[in-house]
Amino acid sequence: MDAPPGTPQPIVEQLAAAIRKVMAEPDVKKKYDDNGLHPATLSHDDYVAFIKRDSEVWGKVIRTGNIKPDD
C-alpha cells in the first residue's frame, strides 16, 4: 500500500492491517483466485525492498538489451 507522502507511520500501518484483513476474507480471496490474481500483502518495508530489487533486476535487463519504449 502506498499512502501520500507525510502520512504518519501509525496510519500507514493501520491501513495496511485493514487491507491485509480484507484480503484474507474467503470471499475476497476467492474473487481474486477466480480471476487468476494472487495479490501479495507485504509490509511497507518488504514492499519497498521488493520494488527496489525488481527495479534493479529489470533495469539491468533493459540496459543490457538496449530496450527503448516505442514512439
PDB file of C-alpha atoms in Angstrom:
ATOM      1  CA  MET A   1       0.000   0.000   0.000  1.00  0.00           C
ATOM      2  CA  ASP A   2       1.247   3.438  -0.826  1.00  0.00           C
ATOM      3  CA  ALA A   3      -0.057   6.401   1.143  1.00  0.00           C
ATOM      4  CA  PRO A   4       0.521  10.072   0.376  1.00  0.00           C
ATOM      5  CA  PRO A   5       3.921  11.399   1.440  1.00  0.00           C
ATOM      6  CA  GLY A   6       3.932  12.566   5.027  1.00  0.00           C
ATOM      7  CA  THR A   7       1.226  10.160   6.196  1.00  0.00           C
ATOM      8  CA  PRO A   8       2.077   9.260   9.791  1.00  0.00           C
ATOM      9  CA  GLN A   9       3.513   5.745  10.110  1.00  0.00           C
ATOM     10  CA  PRO A  10       0.807   4.581  12.570  1.00  0.00           C
ATOM     11  CA  ILE A  11      -1.843   5.496   9.973  1.00  0.00           C
ATOM     12  CA  VAL A  12       0.066   3.655   7.222  1.00  0.00           C
ATOM     13  CA  GLU A  13       0.298   0.586   9.458  1.00  0.00           C
ATOM     14  CA  GLN A  14      -3.393   0.784  10.347  1.00  0.00           C
ATOM     15  CA  LEU A  15      -4.388   0.994   6.674  1.00  0.00           C
ATOM     16  CA  ALA A  16      -2.073  -1.875   5.745  1.00  0.00           C
ATOM     17  CA  ALA A  17      -3.509  -4.058   8.517  1.00  0.00           C
ATOM     18  CA  ALA A  18      -7.057  -3.311   7.336  1.00  0.00           C
ATOM     19  CA  ILE A  19      -6.139  -4.219   3.757  1.00  0.00           C
ATOM     20  CA  ARG A  20      -4.489  -7.487   4.854  1.00  0.00           C
ATOM     21  CA  LYS A  21      -7.609  -8.344   6.870  1.00  0.00           C
ATOM     22  CA  VAL A  22      -9.930  -7.746   3.918  1.00  0.00           C
ATOM     23  CA  MET A  23      -7.656  -9.635   1.513  1.00  0.00           C
ATOM     24  CA  ALA A  24      -7.707 -12.652   3.857  1.00  0.00           C
ATOM     25  CA  GLU A  25     -11.516 -12.890   3.798  1.00  0.00           C
ATOM     26  CA  PRO A  26     -12.535 -16.061   1.944  1.00  0.00           C
ATOM     27  CA  ASP A  27     -14.991 -14.376  -0.453  1.00  0.00           C
ATOM     28  CA  VAL A  28     -12.479 -11.671  -1.401  1.00  0.00           C
ATOM     29  CA  LYS A  29      -9.693 -14.226  -1.828  1.00  0.00           C
ATOM     30  CA  LYS A  30     -11.997 -16.398  -3.977  1.00  0.00           C
ATOM     31  CA  LYS A  31     -12.837 -13.485  -6.294  1.00  0.00           C
ATOM     32  CA  TYR A  32      -9.149 -12.818  -6.840  1.00  0.00           C
ATOM     33  CA  ASP A  33      -8.370 -16.528  -7.279  1.00  0.00           C
ATOM     34  CA  ASP A  34     -11.246 -16.948  -9.752  1.00  0.00           C
ATOM     35  CA  ASN A  35      -9.652 -14.244 -11.899  1.00  0.00           C
ATOM     36  CA  GLY A  36      -6.154 -15.718 -11.697  1.00  0.00           C
ATOM     37  CA  LEU A  37      -4.934 -12.951  -9.424  1.00  0.00           C
ATOM     38  CA  HIS A  38      -2.767 -13.612  -6.403  1.00  0.00           C
ATOM     39  CA  PRO A  39      -2.054 -10.308  -4.672  1.00  0.00           C
ATOM     40  CA  ALA A  40       0.796 -10.129  -2.217  1.00  0.00           C
ATOM     41  CA  THR A  41       0.171  -8.456   1.091  1.00  0.00           C
ATOM     42  CA  LEU A  42       3.586  -7.191   2.077  1.00  0.00           C
ATOM     43  CA  SER A  43       4.593  -4.905   4.878  1.00  0.00           C
ATOM     44  CA  HIS A  44       5.660  -1.420   3.829  1.00  0.00           C
ATOM     45  CA  ASP A  45       9.345  -2.259   4.304  1.00  0.00           C
ATOM     46  CA  ASP A  46       9.021  -5.533   2.382  1.00  0.00           C
ATOM     47  CA  TYR A  47       7.159  -3.733  -0.415  1.00  0.00           C
ATOM     48  CA  VAL A  48       9.876  -1.082  -0.695  1.00  0.00           C
ATOM     49  CA  ALA A  49      12.557  -3.797  -0.766  1.00  0.00           C
ATOM     50  CA  PHE A  50      10.619  -5.741  -3.428  1.00  0.00           C
ATOM     51  CA  ILE A  51      10.259  -2.679  -5.660  1.00  0.00           C
ATOM     52  CA  LYS A  52      13.947  -1.849  -5.232  1.00  0.00           C
ATOM     53  CA  ARG A  53      15.051  -5.413  -6.165  1.00  0.00           C
ATOM     54  CA  ASP A  54      12.605  -5.586  -9.064  1.00  0.00           C
ATOM     55  CA  SER A  55      13.770  -2.212 -10.391  1.00  0.00           C
ATOM     56  CA  GLU A  56      17.402  -3.298 -10.218  1.00  0.00           C
ATOM     57  CA  VAL A  57      16.729  -6.603 -11.998  1.00  0.00           C
ATOM     58  CA  TRP A  58      14.561  -5.163 -14.763  1.00  0.00           C
ATOM     59  CA  GLY A  59      16.698  -2.048 -15.075  1.00  0.00           C
ATOM     60  CA  LYS A  60      19.689  -4.280 -15.863  1.00  0.00           C
ATOM     61  CA  VAL A  61      17.641  -6.259 -18.399  1.00  0.00           C
ATOM     62  CA  ILE A  62      16.523  -3.039 -20.088  1.00  0.00           C
ATOM     63  CA  ARG A  63      20.041  -1.576 -20.185  1.00  0.00           C
ATOM     64  CA  THR A  64      21.663  -4.836 -21.338  1.00  0.00           C
ATOM     65  CA  GLY A  65      19.064  -5.348 -24.054  1.00  0.00           C
ATOM     66  CA  ASN A  66      19.148  -1.679 -25.016  1.00  0.00           C
ATOM     67  CA  ILE A  67      15.367  -1.730 -24.796  1.00  0.00           C
ATOM     68  CA  LYS A  68      13.653   1.523 -25.731  1.00  0.00           C
ATOM     69  CA  PRO A  69       9.977   2.497 -25.492  1.00  0.00           C
ATOM     70  CA  ASP A  70       8.009   2.605 -28.723  1.00  0.00           C
ATOM     71  CA  ASP A  71       7.434   6.099 -30.006  1.00  0.00           C
TER      72      ASP A  71
END
